[in-house]
Tab-separated table of C-alpha atoms and ligand atoms in Angstrom:
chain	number	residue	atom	x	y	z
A	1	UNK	CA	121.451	166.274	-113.493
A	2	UNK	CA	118.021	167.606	-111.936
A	3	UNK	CA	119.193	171.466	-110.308
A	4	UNK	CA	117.754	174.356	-108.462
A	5	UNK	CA	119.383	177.480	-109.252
A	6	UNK	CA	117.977	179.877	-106.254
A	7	UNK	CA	117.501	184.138	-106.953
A	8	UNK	CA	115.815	185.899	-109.435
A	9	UNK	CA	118.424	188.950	-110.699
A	10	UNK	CA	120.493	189.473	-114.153
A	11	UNK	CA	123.241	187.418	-112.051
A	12	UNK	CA	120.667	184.232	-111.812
A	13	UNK	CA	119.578	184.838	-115.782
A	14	UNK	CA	123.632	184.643	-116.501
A	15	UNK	CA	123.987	181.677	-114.141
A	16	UNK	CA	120.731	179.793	-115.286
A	17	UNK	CA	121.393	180.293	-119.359
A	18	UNK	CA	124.649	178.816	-118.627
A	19	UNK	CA	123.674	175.796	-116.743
A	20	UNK	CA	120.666	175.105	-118.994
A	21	UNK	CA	122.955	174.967	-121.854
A	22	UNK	CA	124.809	172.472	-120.289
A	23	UNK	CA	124.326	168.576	-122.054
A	24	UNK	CA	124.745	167.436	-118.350
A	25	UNK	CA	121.245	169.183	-116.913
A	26	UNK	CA	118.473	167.444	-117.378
A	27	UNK	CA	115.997	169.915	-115.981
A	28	UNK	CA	116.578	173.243	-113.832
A	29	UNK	CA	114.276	174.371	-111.092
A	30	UNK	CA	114.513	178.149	-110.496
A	31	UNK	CA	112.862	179.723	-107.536
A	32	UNK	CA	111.603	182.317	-107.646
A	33	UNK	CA	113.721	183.329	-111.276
A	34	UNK	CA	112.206	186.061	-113.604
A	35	UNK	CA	110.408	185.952	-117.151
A	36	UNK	CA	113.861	186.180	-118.680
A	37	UNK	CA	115.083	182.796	-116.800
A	38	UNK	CA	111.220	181.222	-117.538
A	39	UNK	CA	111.619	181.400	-121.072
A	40	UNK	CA	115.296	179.486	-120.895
A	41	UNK	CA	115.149	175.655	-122.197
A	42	UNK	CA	114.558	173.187	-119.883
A	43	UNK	CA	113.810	175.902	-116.702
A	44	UNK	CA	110.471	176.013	-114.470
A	45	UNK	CA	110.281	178.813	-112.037
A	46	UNK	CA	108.583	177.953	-108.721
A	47	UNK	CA	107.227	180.674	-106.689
A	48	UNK	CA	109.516	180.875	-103.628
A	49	UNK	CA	111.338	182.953	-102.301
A	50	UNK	CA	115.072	183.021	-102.132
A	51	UNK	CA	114.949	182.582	-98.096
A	52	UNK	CA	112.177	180.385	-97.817
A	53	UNK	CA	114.944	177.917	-96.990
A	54	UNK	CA	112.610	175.180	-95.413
A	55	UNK	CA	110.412	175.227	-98.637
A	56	UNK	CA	113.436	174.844	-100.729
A	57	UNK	CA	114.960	172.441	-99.088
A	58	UNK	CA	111.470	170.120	-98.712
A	59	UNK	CA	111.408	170.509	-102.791
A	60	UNK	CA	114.732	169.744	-103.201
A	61	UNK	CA	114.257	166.424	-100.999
A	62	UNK	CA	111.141	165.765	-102.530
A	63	UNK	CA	112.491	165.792	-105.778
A	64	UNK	CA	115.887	164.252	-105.093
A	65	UNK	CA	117.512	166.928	-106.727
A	66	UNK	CA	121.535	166.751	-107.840
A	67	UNK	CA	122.908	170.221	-106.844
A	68	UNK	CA	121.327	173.510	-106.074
A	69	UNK	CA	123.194	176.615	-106.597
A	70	UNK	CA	122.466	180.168	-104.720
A	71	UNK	CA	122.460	183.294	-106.095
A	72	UNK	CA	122.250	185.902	-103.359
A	73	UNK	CA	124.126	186.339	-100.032
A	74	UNK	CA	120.295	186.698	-98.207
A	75	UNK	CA	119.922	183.037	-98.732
A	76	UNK	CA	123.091	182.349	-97.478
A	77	UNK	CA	123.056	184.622	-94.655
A	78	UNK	CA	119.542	182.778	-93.726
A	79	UNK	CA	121.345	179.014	-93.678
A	80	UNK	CA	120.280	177.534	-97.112
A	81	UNK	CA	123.563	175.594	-97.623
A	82	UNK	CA	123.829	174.138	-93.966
A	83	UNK	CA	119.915	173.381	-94.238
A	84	UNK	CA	120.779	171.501	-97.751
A	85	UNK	CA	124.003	170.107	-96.795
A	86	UNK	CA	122.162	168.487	-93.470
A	87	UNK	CA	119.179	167.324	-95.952
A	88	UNK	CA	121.802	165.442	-98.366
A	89	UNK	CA	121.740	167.824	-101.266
A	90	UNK	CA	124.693	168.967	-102.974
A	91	UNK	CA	124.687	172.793	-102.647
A	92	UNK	CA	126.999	175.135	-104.339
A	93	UNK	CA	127.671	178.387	-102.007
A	94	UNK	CA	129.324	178.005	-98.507
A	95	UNK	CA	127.491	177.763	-94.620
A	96	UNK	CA	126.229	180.692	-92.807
A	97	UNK	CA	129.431	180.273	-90.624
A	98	UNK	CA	131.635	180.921	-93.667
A	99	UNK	CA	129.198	183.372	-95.645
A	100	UNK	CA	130.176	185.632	-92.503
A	101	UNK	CA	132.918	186.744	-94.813
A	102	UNK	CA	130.245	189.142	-96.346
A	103	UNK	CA	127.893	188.914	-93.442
A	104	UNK	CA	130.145	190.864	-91.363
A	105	UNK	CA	132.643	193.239	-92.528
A	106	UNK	CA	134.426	193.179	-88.980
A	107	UNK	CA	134.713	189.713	-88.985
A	108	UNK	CA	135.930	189.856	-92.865
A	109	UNK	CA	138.486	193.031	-91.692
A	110	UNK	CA	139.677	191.273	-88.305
A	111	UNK	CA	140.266	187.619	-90.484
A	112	UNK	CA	142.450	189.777	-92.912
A	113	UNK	CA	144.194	191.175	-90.113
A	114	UNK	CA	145.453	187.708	-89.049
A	115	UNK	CA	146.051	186.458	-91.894
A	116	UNK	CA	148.023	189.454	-93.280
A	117	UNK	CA	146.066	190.021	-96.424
A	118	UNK	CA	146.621	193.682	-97.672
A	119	UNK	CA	143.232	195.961	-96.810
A	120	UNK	CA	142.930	199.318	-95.471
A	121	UNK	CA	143.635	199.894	-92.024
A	122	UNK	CA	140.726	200.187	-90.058
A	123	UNK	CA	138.376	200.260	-86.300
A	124	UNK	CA	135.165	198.825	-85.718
A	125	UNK	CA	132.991	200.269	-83.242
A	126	UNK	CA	129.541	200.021	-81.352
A	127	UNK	CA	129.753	203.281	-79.826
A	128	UNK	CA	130.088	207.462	-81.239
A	129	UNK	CA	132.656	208.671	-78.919
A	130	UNK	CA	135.045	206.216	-79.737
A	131	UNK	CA	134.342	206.638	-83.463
A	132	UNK	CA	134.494	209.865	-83.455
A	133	UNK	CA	137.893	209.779	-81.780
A	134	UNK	CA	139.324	207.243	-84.364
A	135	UNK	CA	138.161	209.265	-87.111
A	136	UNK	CA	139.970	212.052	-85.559
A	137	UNK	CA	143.026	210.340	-85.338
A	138	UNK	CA	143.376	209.071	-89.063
A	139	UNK	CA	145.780	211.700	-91.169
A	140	UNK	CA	143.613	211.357	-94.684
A	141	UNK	CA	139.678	210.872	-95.495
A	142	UNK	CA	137.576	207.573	-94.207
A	143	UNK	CA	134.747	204.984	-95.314
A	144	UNK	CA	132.149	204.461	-92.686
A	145	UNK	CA	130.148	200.947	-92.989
A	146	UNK	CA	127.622	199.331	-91.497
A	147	UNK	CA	129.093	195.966	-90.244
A	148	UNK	CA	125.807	193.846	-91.910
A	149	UNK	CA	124.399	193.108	-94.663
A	150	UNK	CA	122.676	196.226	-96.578
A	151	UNK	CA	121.924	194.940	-99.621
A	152	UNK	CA	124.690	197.143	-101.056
A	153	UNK	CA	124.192	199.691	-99.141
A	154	UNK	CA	125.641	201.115	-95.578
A	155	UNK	CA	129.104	202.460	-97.835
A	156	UNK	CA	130.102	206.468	-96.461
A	157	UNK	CA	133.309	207.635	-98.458
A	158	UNK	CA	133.589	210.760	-96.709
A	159	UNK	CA	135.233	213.908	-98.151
A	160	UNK	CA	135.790	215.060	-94.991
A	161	UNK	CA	136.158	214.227	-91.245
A	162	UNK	CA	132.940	216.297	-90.387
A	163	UNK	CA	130.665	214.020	-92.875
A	164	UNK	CA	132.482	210.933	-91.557
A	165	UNK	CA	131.151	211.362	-88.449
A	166	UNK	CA	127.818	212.532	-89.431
A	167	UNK	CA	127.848	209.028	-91.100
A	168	UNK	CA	129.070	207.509	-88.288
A	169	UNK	CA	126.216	209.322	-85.921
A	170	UNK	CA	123.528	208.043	-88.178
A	171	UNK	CA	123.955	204.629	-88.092
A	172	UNK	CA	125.152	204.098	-84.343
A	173	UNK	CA	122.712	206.279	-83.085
A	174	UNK	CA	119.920	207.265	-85.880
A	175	UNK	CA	120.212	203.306	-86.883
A	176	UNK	CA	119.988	204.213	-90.537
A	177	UNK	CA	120.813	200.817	-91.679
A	178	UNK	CA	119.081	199.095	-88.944
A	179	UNK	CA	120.964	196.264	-86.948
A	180	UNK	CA	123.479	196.059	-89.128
A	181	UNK	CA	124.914	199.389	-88.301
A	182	UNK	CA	124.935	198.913	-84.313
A	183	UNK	CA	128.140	197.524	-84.796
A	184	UNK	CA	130.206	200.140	-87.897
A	185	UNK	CA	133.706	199.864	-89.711
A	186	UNK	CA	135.631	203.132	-89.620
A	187	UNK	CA	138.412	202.425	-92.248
A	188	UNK	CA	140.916	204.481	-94.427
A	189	UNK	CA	139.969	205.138	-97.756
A	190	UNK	CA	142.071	203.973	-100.376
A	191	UNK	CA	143.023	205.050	-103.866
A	192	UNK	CA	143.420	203.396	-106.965
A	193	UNK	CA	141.266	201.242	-109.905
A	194	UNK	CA	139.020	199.177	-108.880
A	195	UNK	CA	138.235	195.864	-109.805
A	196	UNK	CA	136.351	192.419	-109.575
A	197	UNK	CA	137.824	189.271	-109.102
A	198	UNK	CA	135.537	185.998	-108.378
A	199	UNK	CA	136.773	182.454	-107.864
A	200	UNK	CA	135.534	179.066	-107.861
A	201	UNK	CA	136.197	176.772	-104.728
A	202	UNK	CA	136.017	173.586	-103.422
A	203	UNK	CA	137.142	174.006	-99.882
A	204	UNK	CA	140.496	173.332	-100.925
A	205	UNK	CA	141.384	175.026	-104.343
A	206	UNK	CA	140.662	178.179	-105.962
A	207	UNK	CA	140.146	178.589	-109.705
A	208	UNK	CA	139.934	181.942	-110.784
A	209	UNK	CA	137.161	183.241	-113.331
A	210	UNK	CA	138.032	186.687	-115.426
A	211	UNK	CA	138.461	189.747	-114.473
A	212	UNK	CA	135.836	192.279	-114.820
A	213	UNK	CA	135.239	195.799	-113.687
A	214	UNK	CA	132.103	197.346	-112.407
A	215	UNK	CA	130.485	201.092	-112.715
A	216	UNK	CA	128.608	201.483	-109.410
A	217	UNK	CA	127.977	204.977	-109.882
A	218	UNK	CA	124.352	205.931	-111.909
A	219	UNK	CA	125.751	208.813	-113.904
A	220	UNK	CA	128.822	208.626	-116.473
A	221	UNK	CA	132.305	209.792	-115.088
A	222	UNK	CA	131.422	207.703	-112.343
A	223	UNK	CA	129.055	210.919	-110.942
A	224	UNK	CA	126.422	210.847	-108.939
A	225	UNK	CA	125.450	208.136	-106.292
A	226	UNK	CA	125.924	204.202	-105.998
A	227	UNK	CA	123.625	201.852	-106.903
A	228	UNK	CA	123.864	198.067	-107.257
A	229	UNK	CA	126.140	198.250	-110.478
A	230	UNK	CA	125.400	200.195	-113.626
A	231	UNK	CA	127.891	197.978	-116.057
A	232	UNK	CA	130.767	195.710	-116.321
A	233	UNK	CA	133.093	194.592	-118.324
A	234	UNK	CA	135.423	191.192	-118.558
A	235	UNK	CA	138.258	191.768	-119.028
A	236	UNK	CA	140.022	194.614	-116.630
A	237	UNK	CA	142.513	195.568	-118.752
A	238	UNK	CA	144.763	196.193	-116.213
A	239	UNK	CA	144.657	192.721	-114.678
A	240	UNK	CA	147.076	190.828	-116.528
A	241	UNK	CA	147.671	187.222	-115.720
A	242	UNK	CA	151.147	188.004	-113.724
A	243	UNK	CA	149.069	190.513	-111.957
A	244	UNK	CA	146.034	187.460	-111.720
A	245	UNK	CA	148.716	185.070	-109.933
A	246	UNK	CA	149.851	187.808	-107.664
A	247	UNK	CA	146.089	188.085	-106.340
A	248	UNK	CA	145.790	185.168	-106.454
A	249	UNK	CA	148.719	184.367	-103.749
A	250	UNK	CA	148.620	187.066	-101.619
A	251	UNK	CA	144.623	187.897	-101.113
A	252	UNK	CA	142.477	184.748	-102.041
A	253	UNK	CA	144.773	182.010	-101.083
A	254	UNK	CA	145.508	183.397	-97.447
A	255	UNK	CA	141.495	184.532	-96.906
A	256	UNK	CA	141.134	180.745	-98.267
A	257	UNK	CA	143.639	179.033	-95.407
A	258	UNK	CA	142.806	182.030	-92.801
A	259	UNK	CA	139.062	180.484	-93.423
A	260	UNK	CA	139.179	176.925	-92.956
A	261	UNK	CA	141.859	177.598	-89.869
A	262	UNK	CA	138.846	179.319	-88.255
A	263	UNK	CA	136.706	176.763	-88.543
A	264	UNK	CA	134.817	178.382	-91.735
A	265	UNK	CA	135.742	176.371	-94.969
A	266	UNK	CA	134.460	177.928	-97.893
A	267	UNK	CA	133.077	176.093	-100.944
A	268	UNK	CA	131.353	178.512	-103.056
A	269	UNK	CA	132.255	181.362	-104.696
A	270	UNK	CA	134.490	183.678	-103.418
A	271	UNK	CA	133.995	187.549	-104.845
A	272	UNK	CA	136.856	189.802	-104.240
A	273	UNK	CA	136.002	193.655	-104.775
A	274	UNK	CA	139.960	194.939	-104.968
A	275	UNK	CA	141.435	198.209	-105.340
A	276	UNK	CA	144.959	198.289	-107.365
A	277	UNK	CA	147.044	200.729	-105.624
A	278	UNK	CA	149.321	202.717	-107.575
A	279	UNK	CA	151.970	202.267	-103.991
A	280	UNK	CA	150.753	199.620	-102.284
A	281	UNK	CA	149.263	196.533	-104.934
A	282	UNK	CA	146.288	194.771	-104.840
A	283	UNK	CA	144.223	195.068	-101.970
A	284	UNK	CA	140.881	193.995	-100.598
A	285	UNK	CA	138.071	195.884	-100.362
A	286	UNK	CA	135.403	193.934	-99.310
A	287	UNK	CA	134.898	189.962	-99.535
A	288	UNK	CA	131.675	188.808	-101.068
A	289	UNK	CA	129.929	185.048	-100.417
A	290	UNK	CA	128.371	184.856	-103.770
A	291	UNK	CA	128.985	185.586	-107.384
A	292	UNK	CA	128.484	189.409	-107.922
A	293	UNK	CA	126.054	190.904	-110.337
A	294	UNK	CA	126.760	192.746	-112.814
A	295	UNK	CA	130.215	191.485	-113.059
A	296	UNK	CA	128.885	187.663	-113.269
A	297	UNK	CA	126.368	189.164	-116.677
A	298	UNK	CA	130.177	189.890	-118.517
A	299	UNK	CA	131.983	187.262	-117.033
A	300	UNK	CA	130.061	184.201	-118.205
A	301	UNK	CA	129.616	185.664	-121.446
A	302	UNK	CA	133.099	184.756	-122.128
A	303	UNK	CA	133.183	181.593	-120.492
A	304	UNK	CA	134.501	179.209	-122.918
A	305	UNK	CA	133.431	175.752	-121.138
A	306	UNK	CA	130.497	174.403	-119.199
A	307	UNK	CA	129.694	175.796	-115.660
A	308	UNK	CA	128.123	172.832	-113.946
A	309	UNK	CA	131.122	170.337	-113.478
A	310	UNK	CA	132.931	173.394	-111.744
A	311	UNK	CA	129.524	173.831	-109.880
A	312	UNK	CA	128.884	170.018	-108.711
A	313	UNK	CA	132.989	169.949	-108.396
A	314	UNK	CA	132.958	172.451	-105.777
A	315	UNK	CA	129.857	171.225	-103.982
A	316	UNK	CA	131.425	167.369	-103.616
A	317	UNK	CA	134.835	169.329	-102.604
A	318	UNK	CA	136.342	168.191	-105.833
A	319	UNK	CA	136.716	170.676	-108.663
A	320	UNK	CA	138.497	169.836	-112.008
A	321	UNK	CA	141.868	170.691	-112.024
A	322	UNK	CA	143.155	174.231	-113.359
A	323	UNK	CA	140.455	176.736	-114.198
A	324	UNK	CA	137.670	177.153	-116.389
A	325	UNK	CA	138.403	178.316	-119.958
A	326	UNK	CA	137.861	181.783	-121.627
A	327	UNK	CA	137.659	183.538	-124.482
A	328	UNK	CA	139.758	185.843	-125.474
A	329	UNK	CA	137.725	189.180	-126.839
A	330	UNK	CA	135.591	191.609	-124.468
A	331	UNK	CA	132.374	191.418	-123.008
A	332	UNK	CA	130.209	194.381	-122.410
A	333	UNK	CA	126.751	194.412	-120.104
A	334	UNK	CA	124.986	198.208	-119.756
A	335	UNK	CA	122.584	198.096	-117.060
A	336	UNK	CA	119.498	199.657	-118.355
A	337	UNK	CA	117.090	201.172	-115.010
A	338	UNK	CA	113.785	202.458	-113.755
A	339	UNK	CA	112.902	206.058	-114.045
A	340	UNK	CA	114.316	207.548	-110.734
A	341	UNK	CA	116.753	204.610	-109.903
A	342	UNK	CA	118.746	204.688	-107.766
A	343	UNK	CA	116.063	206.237	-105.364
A	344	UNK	CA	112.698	204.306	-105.316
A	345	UNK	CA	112.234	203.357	-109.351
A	346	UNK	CA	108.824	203.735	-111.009
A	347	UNK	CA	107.753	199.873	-111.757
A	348	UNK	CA	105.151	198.776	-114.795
A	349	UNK	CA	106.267	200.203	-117.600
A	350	UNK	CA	106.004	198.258	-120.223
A	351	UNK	CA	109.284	196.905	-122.188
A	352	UNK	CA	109.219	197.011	-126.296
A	353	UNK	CA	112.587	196.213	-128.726
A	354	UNK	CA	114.109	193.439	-126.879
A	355	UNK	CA	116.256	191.681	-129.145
A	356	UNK	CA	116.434	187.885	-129.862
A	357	UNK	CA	119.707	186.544	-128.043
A	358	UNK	CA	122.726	185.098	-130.314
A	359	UNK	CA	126.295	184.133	-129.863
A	360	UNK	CA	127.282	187.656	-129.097
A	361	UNK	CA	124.208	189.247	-127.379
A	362	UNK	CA	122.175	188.254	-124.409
A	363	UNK	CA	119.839	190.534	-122.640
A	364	UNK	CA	119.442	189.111	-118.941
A	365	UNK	CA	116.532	189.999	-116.851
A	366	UNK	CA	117.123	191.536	-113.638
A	367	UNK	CA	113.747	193.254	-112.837
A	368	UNK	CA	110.873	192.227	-114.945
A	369	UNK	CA	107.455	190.890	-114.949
A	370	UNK	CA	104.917	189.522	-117.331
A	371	UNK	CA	101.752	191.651	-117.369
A	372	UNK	CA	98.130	189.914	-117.813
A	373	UNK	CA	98.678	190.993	-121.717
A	374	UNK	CA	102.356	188.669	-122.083
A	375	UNK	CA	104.377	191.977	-122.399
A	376	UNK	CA	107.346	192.376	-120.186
A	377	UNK	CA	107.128	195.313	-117.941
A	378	UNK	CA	109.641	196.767	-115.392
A	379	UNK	CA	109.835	195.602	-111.988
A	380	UNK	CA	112.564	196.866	-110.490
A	381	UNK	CA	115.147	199.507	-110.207
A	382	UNK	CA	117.989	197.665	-112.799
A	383	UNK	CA	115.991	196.666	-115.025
A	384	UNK	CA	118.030	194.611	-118.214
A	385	UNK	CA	121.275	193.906	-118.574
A	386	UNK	CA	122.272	193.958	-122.253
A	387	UNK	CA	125.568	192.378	-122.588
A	388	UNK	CA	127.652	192.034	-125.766
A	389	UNK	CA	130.425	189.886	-127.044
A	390	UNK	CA	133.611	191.463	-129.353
A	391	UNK	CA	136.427	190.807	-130.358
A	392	UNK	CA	138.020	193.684	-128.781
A	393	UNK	CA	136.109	196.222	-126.251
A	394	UNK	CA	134.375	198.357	-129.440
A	395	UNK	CA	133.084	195.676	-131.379
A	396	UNK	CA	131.882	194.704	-127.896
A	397	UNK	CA	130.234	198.114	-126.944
A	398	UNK	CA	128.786	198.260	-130.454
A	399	UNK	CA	127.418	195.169	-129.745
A	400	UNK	CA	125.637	196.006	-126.577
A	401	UNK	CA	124.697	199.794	-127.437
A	402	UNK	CA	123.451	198.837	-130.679
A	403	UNK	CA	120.516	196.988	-129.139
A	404	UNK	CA	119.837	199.150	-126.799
A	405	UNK	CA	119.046	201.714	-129.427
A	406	UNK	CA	115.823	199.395	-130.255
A	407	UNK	CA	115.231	198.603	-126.344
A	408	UNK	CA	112.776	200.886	-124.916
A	409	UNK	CA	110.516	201.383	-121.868
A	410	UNK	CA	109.337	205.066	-120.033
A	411	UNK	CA	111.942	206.496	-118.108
A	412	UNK	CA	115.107	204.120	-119.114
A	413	UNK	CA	118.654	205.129	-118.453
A	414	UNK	CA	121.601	204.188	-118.478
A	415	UNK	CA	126.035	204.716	-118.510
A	416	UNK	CA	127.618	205.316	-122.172
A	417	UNK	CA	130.559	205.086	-120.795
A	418	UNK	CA	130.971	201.176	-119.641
A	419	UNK	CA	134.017	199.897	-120.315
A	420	UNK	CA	135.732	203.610	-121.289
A	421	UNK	CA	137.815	204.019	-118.190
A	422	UNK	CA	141.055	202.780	-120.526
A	423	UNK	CA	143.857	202.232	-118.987
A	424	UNK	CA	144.132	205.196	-116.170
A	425	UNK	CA	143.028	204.503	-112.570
B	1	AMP	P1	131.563	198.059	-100.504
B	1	AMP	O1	130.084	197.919	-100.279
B	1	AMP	O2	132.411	197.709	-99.348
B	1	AMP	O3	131.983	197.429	-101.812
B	1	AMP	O4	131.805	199.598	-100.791
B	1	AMP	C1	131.126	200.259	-101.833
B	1	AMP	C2	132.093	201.127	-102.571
B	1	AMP	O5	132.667	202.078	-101.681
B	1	AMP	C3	133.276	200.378	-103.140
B	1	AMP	O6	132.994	199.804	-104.375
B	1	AMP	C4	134.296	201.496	-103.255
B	1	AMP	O7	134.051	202.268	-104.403
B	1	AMP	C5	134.011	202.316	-102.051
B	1	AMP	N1	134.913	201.932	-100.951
B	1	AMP	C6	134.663	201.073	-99.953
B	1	AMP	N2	135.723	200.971	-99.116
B	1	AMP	C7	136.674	201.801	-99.599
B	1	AMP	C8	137.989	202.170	-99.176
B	1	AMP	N3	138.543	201.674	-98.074
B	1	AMP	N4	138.658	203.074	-99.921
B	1	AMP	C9	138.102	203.619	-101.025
B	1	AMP	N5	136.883	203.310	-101.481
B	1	AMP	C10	136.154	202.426	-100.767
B	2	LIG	N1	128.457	194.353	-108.302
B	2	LIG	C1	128.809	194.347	-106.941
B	2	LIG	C2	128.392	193.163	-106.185
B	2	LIG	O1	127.896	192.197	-106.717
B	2	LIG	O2	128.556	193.172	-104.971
């Protein structure tokens, strides 16, 4: 098979080292991809961008290709698969019309409603007064979100009603997050662990992938503010496979049905950001369109069969049957970022100590560039993700820590505490 894998993150490094390594890929097109993903076997990067989708789908034409997967939810958002489906290309990642499951978190909130999937109860609204009222109204603390895309941002968990509503006044009035906070999600906050679930689909079927659990938070303890996603690791260990089938049944399978009942069937990959109630079970906190990163870094890494007949399977509608295979042990990726990351990161430092992959290590690329001199230099706020592969979630961590101890660029940081969380929410 001749592929374009489309995005240029840690997430697209994971996804393209897998599908390189496939015997079934012939040759793998990456646009725009990063120096990590250039130096994979058998990968070209192009210089496009992810949502140049009328000069991606003219290559793809051009060169007749077999399947192109997507990386990130921008493409998505911008029509890549309907533009690819309409040209004759096999795409992996669903239409625009389906992708609204991220796209809009009042669509994703109102399709739960219907179809009785457990989420926090919740208003959307387009003007303060009536926010402001809700809030009010609601007998614990609130999120406030912008109802678009944010690139991860647009999130408010207020500690109290007064900040709620400051939220709330900032991006209906102030537009803070642009256009996509005309139009916010006032919901109730919820308590618990949380943690990442992601499944293949065809349209029809599910397949689950493991479990994993992110650290959004920049500072150990989970302190300080959000960012993209400091760490994950696969497994949860609180996500059992009993507990697996029951999310299974009662949030993917429903969103699945609720979906394609709407109009909206969804072949792609299906993210599910869940909270585990200690009362209440698993419930949904937000729907993603696309595989999540970091989680997808720790997730392949114990992926115990090839990726691209569950790729091209979903894309023609017909997956294999069960799910893909994985292995048991742990897998560990630390996030390592730009000085001042979260906020605006410094960018061009130059990268020394990277390690040479094995078995049990991988450092992906998320933000990186090749300076006129070959080094790697940074390029962006998360900067590496070094994962490692254990037996159990120490040998694991030792794995992943122990090469960062060689890694080093000006200003790096990073959690020491991914995967410590143990068994307490
Ligand atoms: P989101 O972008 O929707 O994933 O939200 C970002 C983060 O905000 C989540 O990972 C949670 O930590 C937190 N969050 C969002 N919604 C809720 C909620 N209803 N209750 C508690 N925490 C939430
Ligand atoms: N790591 C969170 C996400 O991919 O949305």
């Amino acid at each position: 098979m001749r592929l374009l894998l489309v995005g240029a993150g840690g997430r697209e490094h994971a996804l393209a080292w897998k599908i390189a390594s496939s015997p079934l890929c012939e040759s793998l097109l990456v646009a725009p991809g990063n120096p990590g993903i250039a130096g994979l076997p058998k990968v070209t990067c192009i210089p496009i961008a992810a949502e140049a989708v009328a000069e991606l789908v003219a290559i793809a034409v051009a060169e007749r290709l077999d399947l192109v997967v997507c990386g990130p939810e921008v493409a998505l958002d911008a029509g890549l698969g309907d533009a690819m489906r309409a040209a004759g290309i096999p795409f992996f990642g669903p239409s625009r019309a389906a992708a609204e499951i991220e796209g809009s978190k009042a669509f994703a909130k109102r399709l739960m409603g219907q179809a009785g999937v457990p989420t926090a109860a919740f208003g959307v609204f387009e003007d303060l007064p009536s926010a402001e009222a809700f809030i009010d109204a609601q007998p614990g603390t609130v999120v406030v979100k912008a109802d678009g895309l944010c690139a991860g941002k647009g999130v408010v968990v207020a500690a109290t009603a007064e900040e709620a509503k400051s939220a709330a006044r900032a991006m209906l009035t102030g537009r803070a997050f642009g256009e996509a906070g005309a139009r916010i999600i006032v919901e109730e906050r919820l308590s618990g662990r949380e943690v990442t679930m992601m499944a293949i689909c065809d349209g029809k079927r599910l397949a689950l992938l493991a479990s994993s659990e992110d650290h959004k938070a920049v500072g150990d303890g989970d302190q300080g503010p959000n960012t993209g996603g400091m760490g994950t690791t696969s497994p949860s260990p609180l996500v059992d496979e009993a507990l697996a089938q029951t999310i299974l049944e009662t949030l993917f399978v429903p969103t699945l049905r609720a979906l394609t009942a709407s109009g909206r069937p969804f072949a792609g990959l299906l993210y599910g950001g869940l909270m585990l109630t200690p009362d209440r079970g698993p419930m949904v906190i937000e729907w993603n369109c696309r595989f999540g990163d970091p989680e997808t870094q720790s997730v392949l890494m114990r992926l115990d069969e090839d990726l691209l007949p569950w790729l091209a399977g979903a894309a023609a509608g017909a997956m294999p049957p069960g799910r893909p295979r994985v292995r048991s042990g742990v897998a560990v990726c630390v996030v390592l970022a730009a000085a001042s990351y979260p906020a605006t990161p410094r960018l061009g430092d130059a990268i020394d100590g990277l390690p040479h992959p094995a078995e049990d290590l991988m450092v992906f690329h998320a933000g990186t560039r090749r300076a006129a001199d070959g080094r790697f230099v940074t390029a962006g706020g998360r900067v590496l993700g070094v994962t490692g592969y254990g037996a159990d979630l120490e040998a694991a961590r030792r794995r992943a820590y122990g090469a960062i101890e060689k890694i080093h660029f000006e200003g790096m940081h990073f959690r020491r505490d991914i995967g410590l969380r143990g068994k307490n929410s």
